[in-house]
Tab-separated table of C-alpha atoms in Angstrom:
chain	number	residue	atom	x	y	z
A	97	MET	CA	0.000	0.000	0.000
A	98	LEU	CA	1.004	3.621	-0.375
A	99	LYS	CA	2.969	5.005	2.523
A	100	LEU	CA	0.652	7.908	3.298
A	101	ILE	CA	2.149	10.878	5.091
A	102	MET	CA	-1.200	12.369	5.952
A	103	ARG	CA	-1.895	16.010	6.677
A	104	ASP	CA	-4.425	16.727	9.399
A	105	SER	CA	-7.085	17.553	6.821
A	106	TRP	CA	-6.602	14.308	4.838
A	107	ILE	CA	-8.158	10.910	5.487
A	108	ASN	CA	-7.681	7.345	4.219
A	109	VAL	CA	-10.815	5.911	2.650
A	110	ASP	CA	-11.635	2.690	0.784
A	111	LEU	CA	-11.457	3.351	-2.946
A	112	GLY	CA	-14.919	1.851	-3.392
A	113	HIS	CA	-16.356	4.619	-1.194
A	114	ILE	CA	-15.417	7.388	-3.596
A	115	LEU	CA	-15.350	5.477	-6.925
A	116	VAL	CA	-18.618	3.602	-7.319
A	117	GLN	CA	-18.604	0.805	-9.878
A	118	SER	CA	-21.225	1.250	-12.581
A	119	LYS	CA	-23.176	-1.872	-13.557
A	120	GLU	CA	-24.913	-0.330	-16.570
A	121	LYS	CA	-24.854	-2.611	-19.617
A	122	HIS	CA	-25.412	-2.091	-23.322
A	123	LYS	CA	-27.504	-4.842	-24.902
A	124	PRO	CA	-27.716	-4.300	-28.680
A	125	GLN	CA	-31.068	-4.973	-30.327
A	126	LYS	CA	-29.262	-5.132	-33.687
A	127	GLU	CA	-25.764	-4.510	-34.985
A	128	GLU	CA	-25.359	-0.881	-33.924
A	129	GLU	CA	-22.247	1.202	-34.440
A	130	HIS	CA	-21.001	2.765	-31.202
A	131	PHE	CA	-17.913	4.492	-29.914
A	132	TYR	CA	-16.066	1.476	-28.537
A	133	ILE	CA	-13.055	1.196	-26.238
A	134	GLY	CA	-11.220	-2.069	-25.700
A	135	LEU	CA	-8.376	-2.644	-23.273
A	136	GLU	CA	-5.921	-2.444	-26.164
A	137	HIS	CA	-7.058	1.112	-26.984
A	138	ILE	CA	-5.980	2.631	-23.667
A	139	GLU	CA	-2.460	4.060	-23.510
A	140	LYS	CA	-0.829	2.597	-20.416
A	141	GLY	CA	0.889	5.094	-18.159
A	142	ILE	CA	-0.680	8.355	-19.318
A	143	GLY	CA	-4.397	7.621	-19.211
A	144	GLU	CA	-5.144	8.529	-22.835
A	145	LEU	CA	-6.412	6.667	-25.887
A	146	CYS	CA	-4.115	5.254	-28.568
A	147	GLY	CA	-4.799	6.825	-31.940
A	148	LEU	CA	-8.073	8.204	-33.276
A	149	ASN	CA	-11.619	7.623	-32.096
A	150	ARG	CA	-13.033	4.307	-33.163
A	151	PHE	CA	-16.595	3.270	-33.952
A	152	GLU	CA	-17.477	-0.386	-34.171
A	153	LYS	CA	-20.592	-2.454	-34.715
A	154	ILE	CA	-21.577	-3.921	-31.363
A	155	LYS	CA	-23.024	-7.438	-31.385
A	156	THR	CA	-22.613	-8.548	-27.762
A	157	VAL	CA	-23.289	-7.177	-24.290
A	158	LYS	CA	-20.817	-4.443	-23.278
A	159	ASN	CA	-20.323	-2.065	-20.366
A	160	LYS	CA	-21.717	1.424	-20.879
A	161	PHE	CA	-19.819	4.524	-19.805
A	162	SER	CA	-20.438	8.267	-19.809
A	163	LYS	CA	-18.289	11.367	-19.902
A	164	GLY	CA	-16.472	11.874	-16.591
A	165	GLN	CA	-16.433	8.204	-15.636
A	166	ILE	CA	-13.173	6.307	-15.091
A	167	LEU	CA	-12.407	3.157	-17.091
A	168	TYR	CA	-9.977	0.693	-15.534
A	169	GLY	CA	-8.531	-2.473	-17.071
A	170	LYS	CA	-8.415	-5.214	-14.438
A	171	LEU	CA	-7.230	-8.029	-16.733
A	172	ARG	CA	-3.715	-8.915	-17.913
A	173	PRO	CA	-2.128	-8.144	-20.305
A	174	TYR	CA	-4.017	-4.850	-20.138
A	175	LEU	CA	-4.080	-4.590	-16.346
A	176	ASN	CA	-3.748	-1.047	-14.960
A	177	LYS	CA	-4.799	0.751	-18.110
A	178	VAL	CA	-6.833	3.759	-16.974
A	179	TYR	CA	-8.895	6.297	-18.943
A	180	LEU	CA	-11.025	9.263	-17.901
A	181	ALA	CA	-13.857	9.287	-20.447
A	182	LYS	CA	-14.253	12.474	-22.484
A	183	GLU	CA	-17.284	11.004	-24.247
A	184	SER	CA	-19.994	8.376	-23.864
A	185	GLY	CA	-19.743	4.916	-25.358
A	186	VAL	CA	-19.375	1.226	-24.642
A	187	CYS	CA	-16.359	-0.795	-23.563
A	188	SER	CA	-15.199	-4.334	-22.957
A	189	THR	CA	-16.716	-6.143	-19.989
A	190	ASP	CA	-13.130	-6.649	-18.770
A	191	ILE	CA	-12.978	-2.900	-18.153
A	192	LEU	CA	-14.458	-1.644	-14.882
A	193	VAL	CA	-16.432	1.575	-15.116
A	194	PHE	CA	-16.281	3.832	-12.044
A	195	GLN	CA	-18.500	6.814	-11.269
A	196	PRO	CA	-16.538	9.234	-9.035
A	197	LYS	CA	-18.479	10.677	-6.096
A	198	LYS	CA	-18.717	14.465	-6.039
A	199	GLU	CA	-16.322	14.467	-3.082
A	200	VAL	CA	-13.404	13.434	-5.340
A	201	LEU	CA	-12.198	15.043	-8.559
A	202	PRO	CA	-12.103	12.514	-11.426
A	203	LYS	CA	-8.663	13.797	-12.512
A	204	PHE	CA	-7.344	13.380	-8.963
A	205	ALA	CA	-8.545	9.769	-8.889
A	206	LEU	CA	-7.132	9.132	-12.374
A	207	GLN	CA	-3.642	10.301	-11.416
A	208	TYR	CA	-3.780	8.213	-8.238
A	209	MET	CA	-4.566	5.110	-10.309
A	210	LEU	CA	-1.584	5.865	-12.566
A	211	SER	CA	0.853	6.061	-9.648
A	212	ARG	CA	3.508	3.344	-9.485
A	213	GLN	CA	2.512	2.166	-6.015
A	214	PHE	CA	-1.121	1.642	-7.046
A	215	VAL	CA	-0.032	-0.125	-10.235
A	216	ASN	CA	2.418	-2.353	-8.348
A	217	ASP	CA	-0.114	-3.284	-5.676
A	218	MET	CA	-2.758	-4.170	-8.266
A	219	SER	CA	-0.244	-6.224	-10.282
A	220	ALA	CA	0.885	-8.113	-7.169
A	221	ASN	CA	-2.662	-9.107	-6.231
A	222	THR	CA	-3.985	-10.798	-9.351
A	223	ASN	CA	-5.391	-14.306	-9.462
A	224	GLY	CA	-6.098	-16.747	-12.278
A	225	VAL	CA	-3.761	-18.651	-14.589
A	226	ASN	CA	-4.409	-17.929	-18.269
A	227	LEU	CA	-5.712	-14.386	-17.868
A	228	PRO	CA	-4.846	-13.133	-14.357
A	229	ARG	CA	-7.061	-10.343	-13.065
A	230	VAL	CA	-7.221	-8.254	-9.931
A	231	PRO	CA	-10.332	-9.000	-7.816
A	232	THR	CA	-12.860	-6.186	-7.748
A	233	SER	CA	-13.080	-6.556	-3.968
A	234	PHE	CA	-9.354	-5.795	-3.640
A	235	ILE	CA	-9.762	-2.647	-5.735
A	236	ASN	CA	-12.770	-1.474	-3.724
A	237	ASN	CA	-11.012	-2.031	-0.386
A	238	TYR	CA	-7.753	-0.361	-1.462
A	239	LEU	CA	-6.875	2.693	0.630
A	240	PHE	CA	-7.327	5.996	-1.161
A	241	PRO	CA	-5.783	9.239	0.237
A	242	LEU	CA	-8.605	11.781	0.256
A	243	PRO	CA	-7.743	15.482	0.784
A	244	PRO	CA	-10.189	18.427	0.881
A	245	LEU	CA	-11.594	19.430	-2.505
A	246	PRO	CA	-9.557	22.668	-2.837
A	247	GLU	CA	-6.369	20.699	-2.220
A	248	GLN	CA	-7.437	18.126	-4.819
A	249	ARG	CA	-7.872	20.925	-7.366
A	250	ALA	CA	-4.512	22.476	-6.483
A	251	ILE	CA	-2.721	19.113	-6.636
A	252	VAL	CA	-4.249	18.254	-10.031
A	253	ALA	CA	-3.311	21.701	-11.377
A	254	LYS	CA	0.263	21.328	-10.152
A	255	ILE	CA	0.584	17.782	-11.509
A	256	GLU	CA	-0.650	18.976	-14.907
A	257	GLN	CA	1.737	21.937	-14.863
A	258	LEU	CA	4.730	19.761	-13.961
A	259	PHE	CA	3.717	17.057	-16.449
A	260	SER	CA	3.341	19.682	-19.186
A	261	GLU	CA	6.884	20.914	-18.535
A	262	LEU	CA	8.100	17.317	-18.420
A	263	ASP	CA	6.322	16.462	-21.679
A	264	ASN	CA	7.898	19.476	-23.387
A	265	GLY	CA	11.306	18.244	-22.267
A	266	ILE	CA	10.528	14.729	-23.507
A	267	ALA	CA	9.352	16.127	-26.860
A	268	ASN	CA	12.624	18.048	-27.207
A	269	LEU	CA	14.624	14.909	-26.394
A	270	LYS	CA	12.690	12.892	-28.980
A	271	THR	CA	13.215	15.646	-31.563
A	272	ALA	CA	16.948	15.575	-30.846
A	273	LYS	CA	16.871	11.787	-31.215
A	274	GLU	CA	15.261	12.066	-34.658
A	275	LYS	CA	17.810	14.697	-35.701
A	276	LEU	CA	20.591	12.308	-34.710
A	277	LYS	CA	19.154	9.713	-37.122
A	278	ILE	CA	19.241	12.299	-39.909
A	279	TYR	CA	22.788	13.279	-38.937
A	280	ARG	CA	23.959	9.645	-39.024
A	281	GLN	CA	22.602	9.188	-42.543
A	282	ALA	CA	24.192	12.480	-43.637
A	283	VAL	CA	27.580	11.318	-42.295
A	284	LEU	CA	27.314	8.027	-44.188
A	285	LYS	CA	26.205	9.732	-47.388
A	286	LYS	CA	29.068	12.252	-47.359
A	287	ALA	CA	31.553	9.509	-46.454
A	288	PHE	CA	30.693	7.361	-49.468
A	289	GLU	CA	30.600	10.403	-51.726
A	290	GLY	CA	34.205	11.031	-50.722
A	291	GLU	CA	33.591	14.383	-49.033
A	292	LEU	CA	35.037	13.361	-45.652
A	293	THR	CA	38.317	12.171	-47.170
A	294	ASN	CA	38.634	14.526	-50.182
A	295	SER	CA	38.536	11.528	-52.506
A	296	ILE	CA	35.613	12.457	-54.751
A	297	ASN	CA	37.779	12.541	-57.871
A	298	ARG	CA	39.241	9.101	-57.137
A	299	MET	CA	35.868	7.398	-56.713
A	300	LYS	CA	34.470	4.963	-59.248
A	301	ILE	CA	30.865	3.673	-59.130
A	302	ILE	CA	30.332	-0.010	-59.928
A	303	PRO	CA	27.352	-2.393	-59.655
A	304	PHE	CA	27.616	-4.098	-56.270
A	305	GLY	CA	27.339	-7.629	-57.627
A	306	GLU	CA	30.290	-7.226	-60.010
A	307	GLU	CA	32.916	-7.434	-57.274
A	308	ILE	CA	31.123	-8.597	-54.105
A	309	LYS	CA	29.840	-12.119	-53.508
A	310	ILE	CA	26.242	-12.216	-52.289
A	311	VAL	CA	25.155	-15.303	-50.314
A	312	SER	CA	21.989	-16.655	-48.722
A	313	GLY	CA	21.678	-18.835	-45.650
A	314	ASN	CA	20.129	-22.283	-45.501
A	315	THR	CA	18.011	-24.182	-42.975
A	316	PRO	CA	18.508	-27.917	-43.551
A	317	LYS	CA	16.119	-30.608	-42.379
A	318	GLY	CA	17.088	-32.086	-39.054
A	319	LEU	CA	18.476	-28.825	-37.683
A	320	ASN	CA	15.935	-28.788	-34.856
A	321	ASP	CA	17.210	-32.169	-33.669
A	322	ILE	CA	20.717	-30.821	-33.104
A	323	SER	CA	21.762	-30.026	-29.542
A	324	SER	CA	24.020	-26.996	-28.985
A	325	SER	CA	27.380	-28.676	-28.465
A	326	GLY	CA	29.994	-27.026	-30.597
A	327	ASN	CA	31.760	-23.764	-31.328
A	328	ILE	CA	30.350	-22.830	-34.740
A	329	PRO	CA	27.464	-20.335	-34.393
A	330	PHE	CA	24.275	-20.842	-36.382
A	331	TYR	CA	22.440	-17.526	-36.518
A	332	LYS	CA	18.772	-16.726	-36.914
A	333	VAL	CA	17.150	-13.296	-37.310
A	334	SER	CA	16.182	-13.313	-33.625
A	335	ASP	CA	19.860	-13.640	-32.646
A	336	MET	CA	20.443	-10.140	-34.014
A	337	ASN	CA	18.591	-8.835	-30.957
A	338	LEU	CA	20.701	-10.665	-28.377
A	339	PRO	CA	22.783	-8.515	-25.985
A	340	GLY	CA	26.241	-7.867	-27.399
A	341	ASN	CA	25.128	-8.379	-31.012
A	342	GLN	CA	24.447	-4.714	-31.804
A	343	ILE	CA	27.220	-4.507	-34.435
A	344	GLU	CA	29.124	-7.800	-34.468
A	345	MET	CA	27.418	-11.164	-34.043
A	346	LYS	CA	29.159	-12.619	-30.981
A	347	CYS	CA	26.597	-15.019	-29.516
A	348	SER	CA	23.879	-17.336	-30.797
A	349	LYS	CA	21.256	-19.610	-29.308
A	350	LEU	CA	22.435	-22.515	-31.446
A	351	VAL	CA	26.053	-23.656	-31.914
A	352	LEU	CA	27.143	-26.594	-34.046
A	353	ASN	CA	30.157	-28.885	-34.176
A	354	ASP	CA	32.072	-30.125	-37.226
A	355	ASN	CA	30.045	-33.344	-37.409
A	356	ASP	CA	26.780	-31.351	-37.473
A	357	ILE	CA	28.128	-29.195	-40.303
A	358	LYS	CA	29.138	-32.230	-42.399
A	359	LYS	CA	26.009	-34.237	-41.646
A	360	LEU	CA	23.568	-31.415	-42.517
A	361	LYS	CA	25.727	-29.937	-45.309
A	362	ILE	CA	25.538	-26.484	-43.784
A	363	LYS	CA	27.290	-23.585	-45.503
A	364	ILE	CA	29.900	-21.776	-43.421
A	365	HIS	CA	30.516	-18.103	-44.190
A	366	PRO	CA	33.733	-16.284	-43.301
A	367	LYS	CA	34.393	-13.839	-40.505
A	368	GLY	CA	33.581	-10.295	-41.629
A	369	THR	CA	30.511	-11.258	-43.685
A	370	VAL	CA	27.857	-8.556	-43.404
A	371	ILE	CA	24.423	-10.104	-42.818
A	372	PHE	CA	20.866	-8.730	-42.877
A	373	PRO	CA	17.266	-10.084	-42.997
A	374	LYS	CA	16.253	-11.641	-46.301
A	375	ARG	CA	12.490	-12.113	-45.960
A	376	GLY	CA	9.421	-11.117	-43.986
A	377	GLY	CA	8.746	-8.188	-41.681
A	378	ALA	CA	12.280	-8.394	-40.266
A	379	ILE	CA	13.496	-6.640	-43.428
A	380	LEU	CA	11.789	-3.444	-42.271
A	381	THR	CA	13.841	-3.414	-39.059
A	382	ASN	CA	16.865	-2.562	-41.239
A	383	LYS	CA	19.261	-4.519	-39.027
A	384	LYS	CA	22.758	-5.157	-40.355
A	385	ARG	CA	25.455	-7.087	-38.506
A	386	ILE	CA	29.007	-8.410	-39.021
A	387	LEU	CA	30.058	-12.009	-38.351
A	388	SER	CA	32.754	-11.906	-35.662
A	389	LYS	CA	33.930	-15.412	-36.641
A	390	ASP	CA	33.225	-18.060	-39.280
A	391	ALA	CA	29.549	-18.983	-38.897
A	392	ALA	CA	26.373	-20.216	-40.576
A	393	PHE	CA	22.957	-18.606	-40.783
A	394	ASP	CA	19.456	-19.673	-41.770
A	395	LEU	CA	17.444	-19.032	-44.927
A	396	ASN	CA	15.851	-15.877	-43.494
A	397	LEU	CA	19.243	-14.140	-43.601
A	398	MET	CA	21.588	-13.227	-46.417
A	399	GLY	CA	25.042	-11.698	-46.524
A	400	VAL	CA	27.779	-10.041	-48.535
A	401	ILE	CA	31.372	-11.289	-48.239
A	402	PRO	CA	34.392	-8.962	-48.163
A	403	ASN	CA	37.418	-9.831	-50.312
A	404	GLU	CA	40.954	-8.651	-51.013
A	405	ASN	CA	39.605	-5.402	-52.495
A	406	TYR	CA	36.948	-4.551	-49.872
A	407	ILE	CA	37.127	-4.455	-46.089
A	408	SER	CA	34.265	-5.689	-43.942
A	409	LYS	CA	33.567	-2.420	-42.096
A	410	TYR	CA	33.401	-0.546	-45.419
A	411	LEU	CA	30.669	-2.897	-46.663
A	412	PHE	CA	28.917	-2.733	-43.297
A	413	TYR	CA	28.650	1.063	-43.367
A	414	PHE	CA	27.643	0.966	-47.026
A	415	PHE	CA	24.662	-1.175	-46.007
A	416	GLN	CA	23.917	1.114	-43.075
A	417	LEU	CA	23.173	3.689	-45.750
A	418	GLN	CA	20.708	1.369	-47.535
A	419	ASP	CA	17.006	1.167	-46.652
A	420	LEU	CA	16.190	-2.543	-46.978
A	421	GLY	CA	12.490	-1.747	-47.130
A	422	LYS	CA	13.071	0.045	-50.445
A	423	ILE	CA	15.334	-2.673	-51.833
A	424	CYS	CA	12.990	-5.635	-51.253
A	425	ASP	CA	10.302	-6.682	-53.712
A	426	GLY	CA	6.692	-5.697	-53.129
A	427	SER	CA	5.146	-9.147	-52.720
A	428	ALA	CA	2.804	-10.157	-49.902
A	429	VAL	CA	5.849	-11.500	-48.046
A	430	PRO	CA	8.703	-8.981	-48.532
A	431	GLN	CA	11.866	-10.643	-49.824
A	432	ILE	CA	15.377	-9.655	-50.879
A	433	ASN	CA	17.255	-11.685	-53.499
A	434	ASN	CA	20.576	-11.319	-55.317
A	435	LYS	CA	18.846	-9.403	-58.111
A	436	ASN	CA	17.864	-6.709	-55.580
A	437	ILE	CA	21.425	-6.293	-54.258
A	438	SER	CA	23.564	-6.709	-57.394
A	439	PRO	CA	22.527	-3.432	-59.124
A	440	LEU	CA	23.251	-1.207	-56.071
A	441	ASN	CA	25.763	1.547	-56.839
A	442	LEU	CA	28.885	0.798	-54.841
A	443	PRO	CA	31.570	3.517	-54.611
A	444	LYS	CA	34.934	1.876	-55.282
A	445	TYR	CA	37.973	3.196	-53.411
A	446	SER	CA	41.432	1.845	-52.629
A	447	LEU	CA	41.857	-0.146	-49.404
A	448	LYS	CA	43.709	2.789	-47.862
A	449	GLU	CA	40.826	5.147	-48.661
A	450	GLN	CA	38.279	2.616	-47.398
A	451	ASN	CA	40.071	2.525	-44.045
A	452	GLN	CA	40.109	6.339	-43.959
A	453	ILE	CA	36.392	6.466	-44.734
A	454	VAL	CA	35.613	3.951	-41.972
A	455	GLU	CA	37.734	5.942	-39.509
A	456	GLU	CA	35.976	9.218	-40.387
A	457	ILE	CA	32.571	7.571	-40.050
A	458	GLU	CA	33.333	5.977	-36.685
A	459	THR	CA	34.830	9.164	-35.257
A	460	ARG	CA	31.640	11.077	-36.000
A	461	LEU	CA	29.216	8.292	-35.108
A	462	SER	CA	31.002	7.744	-31.790
A	463	VAL	CA	30.097	11.291	-30.777
A	464	CYS	CA	26.577	10.660	-32.071
A	465	ASP	CA	26.282	7.466	-29.962
A	466	ASN	CA	27.414	9.310	-26.820
A	467	VAL	CA	24.760	11.975	-27.356
A	468	LEU	CA	22.145	9.286	-28.005
A	469	SER	CA	23.083	7.500	-24.754
A	470	THR	CA	22.575	10.756	-22.869
A	471	ILE	CA	19.191	11.259	-24.512
A	472	GLU	CA	18.075	7.700	-23.695
A	473	ALA	CA	19.213	8.108	-20.074
A	474	ASN	CA	17.254	11.340	-19.741
A	475	LEU	CA	14.150	9.746	-21.261
A	476	GLU	CA	14.366	7.012	-18.614
A	477	LYS	CA	14.827	9.619	-15.897
A	478	SER	CA	11.751	11.487	-17.152
A	479	GLU	CA	9.524	8.494	-16.371
A	480	SER	CA	11.035	8.213	-12.899
A	481	LEU	CA	10.448	11.933	-12.404
A	482	ARG	CA	6.803	11.542	-13.469
A	483	GLN	CA	6.316	8.843	-10.857
A	484	SER	CA	8.185	10.897	-8.259
A	485	ILE	CA	5.725	13.755	-8.838
A	486	LEU	CA	2.764	11.408	-8.326
A	487	LYS	CA	4.339	9.892	-5.208
A	488	ARG	CA	4.820	13.318	-3.614
A	489	ALA	CA	1.299	14.337	-4.635
A	490	PHE	CA	-0.376	11.420	-2.858
A	491	GLU	CA	1.836	11.658	0.188
A	492	GLY	CA	0.649	15.232	0.654
A	493	GLU	CA	4.039	16.788	-0.125
A	494	LEU	CA	3.499	18.385	-3.535
A	495	LEU	CA	1.967	21.654	-2.315
A	496	ASP	CA	3.995	24.139	-0.274
A	497	GLU	CA	2.619	26.048	2.718
A	498	LYS	CA	1.680	29.085	0.666
A	499	GLU	CA	-0.338	26.935	-1.732
A	500	LEU	CA	-2.001	25.104	1.165
A	501	GLU	CA	-2.939	28.386	2.811
A	502	ALA	CA	-4.595	29.496	-0.420
A	503	CYS	CA	-6.579	26.220	-0.441
A	504	ARG	CA	-7.850	26.832	3.111
A	505	LYS	CA	-9.308	30.172	2.019
A	506	GLU	CA	-11.465	28.532	-0.646
A	507	ALA	CA	-15.210	28.691	0.064
A	508	ASP	CA	-15.677	24.912	-0.149
A	509	TRP	CA	-12.682	23.968	2.010
A	510	GLU	CA	-13.466	21.473	4.754
A	511	PRO	CA	-11.526	18.548	6.253
A	512	ALA	CA	-11.776	15.270	4.368
A	513	GLU	CA	-13.527	13.756	7.405
A	514	LYS	CA	-16.538	15.927	6.542
A	515	LEU	CA	-16.441	14.614	2.972
A	516	LEU	CA	-16.415	11.043	4.266
A	517	GLU	CA	-19.313	11.774	6.626
A	518	ARG	CA	-21.370	12.989	3.679
A	519	ILE	CA	-20.456	9.936	1.630
A	520	ASN	CA	-21.471	7.587	4.474
A	521	LYS	CA	-24.679	9.497	5.049
A	522	GLU	CA	-25.630	9.213	1.373
A	523	LYS	CA	-24.771	5.511	1.428
A	524	THR	CA	-26.984	4.953	4.477
């Protein structure tokens, strides 16, 4: 439960006392189109909807909701999704609909239900196996910190002000992140045009396939029966996401021995081969990697092999400049074949100039990576700061004495005990 540092005017109350669950149902007489919200439509963490409004034909019984009511997802994997309705409509029966009592501001309750402590406590108290859910009784009996109404208004206003400033900072960080992507591509483009090494006049453009060998992987029958007991990696597309494989492929889930290679007639490709996805949606991820040692890979990957005239890193950065989504064919299942790679315009330089180009690229991209790491760290900190704001708000520490004094001068200020008395009286 939340560690509540209560002010004298605050009181702890069961959540069910101030958020009353609505039981109103929508039973369609025919297929009617309604504004519909499913658990998947609620943006977790900020209490908003994902994307545009959606209208769907309703065929089965749903929960009804109205503007100002709070929708709460009690079922995994959408547990803890919360939305304050800005309209009327229908929603999944796995979404609880709460009508806030007039003694609590809906926005105050919404922010409370987005706080980390509330989310953690709900997550820790689910039951069920296939689709765990938090019992409604646990939600209703959960302690809610109730301050006087003027303090609720002041807290909500301050949360929104601080969140607005935080969101502006996050937007600036994301803009900077996008600009870094553009900068990276600009560095690569200028490098291969010879601008970074003053070698424009010495560049010759050739079709890629004329001098570079293009290879595809293979997945032989019987591969799934092999146990990992060797030192020759066999890579799949998913291995590109393993920790440590961001640039060079250093680890794989499957490793083979010499007997496996001979028995299954698996192709081994040399260290330095640049690999990338060959088919399916993985192409659009634009991942490119370098083999750190001789290895094999499956039929969903393909590669290009360096030779005595081309160094591996040069080919790697050349492919960093390529958008695989534009290279692949337009079939139902995207695919890249030799015919898509061979015609690419490859700038041809001497080995010495290739090494200079790689050095210039890495010097600039190293600075870029350091800036990106700082941006990512600050984005992570921003979420912690958001939760820190909510924590202070519901421990009664967000408002200073001057702000509290202003609240006490409001015409409707009264201790939360009085609010609870009214709620109990109405209930009786």
